[in-house]
Amino acid sequence: MNVLVVNCGSSSLKYQLINMNGEQVLAKGQFERIGADDAIFTHKRPNADKLEQVKPIKNHKEALKILLDILVDKQYGVLNSMDEIDAVGHRVVHGAEKFADSVLIDDNVMKALDECAQIAPLHNPPNIEGIEACKAIMPNVPQVAVFDTAFHQTMPKEAFLYALPYEEYAELGVRKYGFHGTSHRYVSQRCAELMGKDIKALRIISCHLGNGSSVTAVKGGKSVDTSMGFTPLSGLIMGTRSGDIDPAIIPFLMEKRHLSPQEIDTLLNKKSGVLGISGVSNDFRTIGDAAKEGNERAQLALDMFHYHVRATIGAYAAVMGGVDAIIFTAGVGENGIDDRAAICEGLEYLGTKIDPEKNNVRGEEREISIDGAKVKLFAIPTNEEIMIARDTQRLAGK
Ligand code: AMP
């Protein structure tokens, strides 16, 4: 079975074509700057030349048409015909309380996705556009939606409710949903496999640290708390997002700086985080370089980031009554050798210590704690695409 995995952002489309027989990636790539005259299309196959094109691409539908043409192209293709695509799996950001698992898409699901978009106006519309485009071009191919929020639907009410008037939850759905669920699900399963233990017997803290970051407490294979909330803005300090702040700061700044709701939203989502503190960049590598050259605000941004990740690890160990393994994943978690070392400094009280030699690794799956540590530390590259493809096979393969 061949599954096309599609991840649509507002101006991007990432894809992987996976043969589920052996879970082999046949092709992958992305479209960037969709809507512009100089959109970029990159297409890669294993052990073959990469294709890169710059051309006008109007919308996601046009991008998908280009993609399907390339997949069956004589020179760059990997399929004989479009009929060899058996199912499409879509990443969808927000499934609200309607979806606690992935789902085969039908008209009722499309209606529910539109309703979810009301609480995720930034994130869900491009996902829906991608699904519509696939349905129009491949009407007979089953489509599956895999949600970032679904894994966190197991959180108990005391963890997911905000102490606002209860009606705001009951009538408007204001609560913690959590995100990066597909990534946390994948790495926690991999962690149990690497430990050779049943995930049901494990307490895992999964740290997805990238441009967006979140930490999740996974007890017995289920998410019991996570640091992102109603939107992906809350929790940890991120590349450009503030993470948690005192909510009273918002009306204060709006009044003092004469900001509209949209402007304060931009300040919190795009101008804050390690970019706002360092004044240098949102990219952890650039900030790390600046810190090494003596830039104090760059060092401060990193110190704040590491501090908050460490504090959240401590909180989630308390939530689960202990911890058996801590995982680092995503751009910073997989590659940030210094970041992992700084976060783990002082975790001996939990029964763990990072091994500097084992930690000297980028983008590889590896245990990085000292031999015999009671609590294991792991670096595990995430693979959301394979989770989406597996769910798609499970639901569409029937
Ligand atoms: P992601 O959102 O998961 O793609 O992660 C992007 C982030 O990972 C960027 O801030 C990168 O700077 C960061 N990253 C990538 N490689 C490294 C590295 N070697 N050290 C530290 N951060 C890195």
Coordinates of C-alpha atoms in Angstrom, one line a residue, residues 9 21 35 46 63 70 96 142 203 208 212 261 331:
G9 CA 0.6 25.2 6.1
N21 CA 5.4 -2.5 2.7
G35 CA 0.6 32.0 -3.6
P46 CA 16.5 8.2 -2.3
A63 CA 0.7 22.6 -5.9
I70 CA 6.0 14.7 -10.8
A96 CA -10.8 20.0 19.4
P142 CA -9.6 7.5 0.7
R203 CA 6.3 7.2 32.8
H208 CA 9.6 18.4 21.6
G212 CA 7.6 25.5 18.4
P261 CA -6.0 42.7 19.4
G331 CA 15.2 20.5 15.7

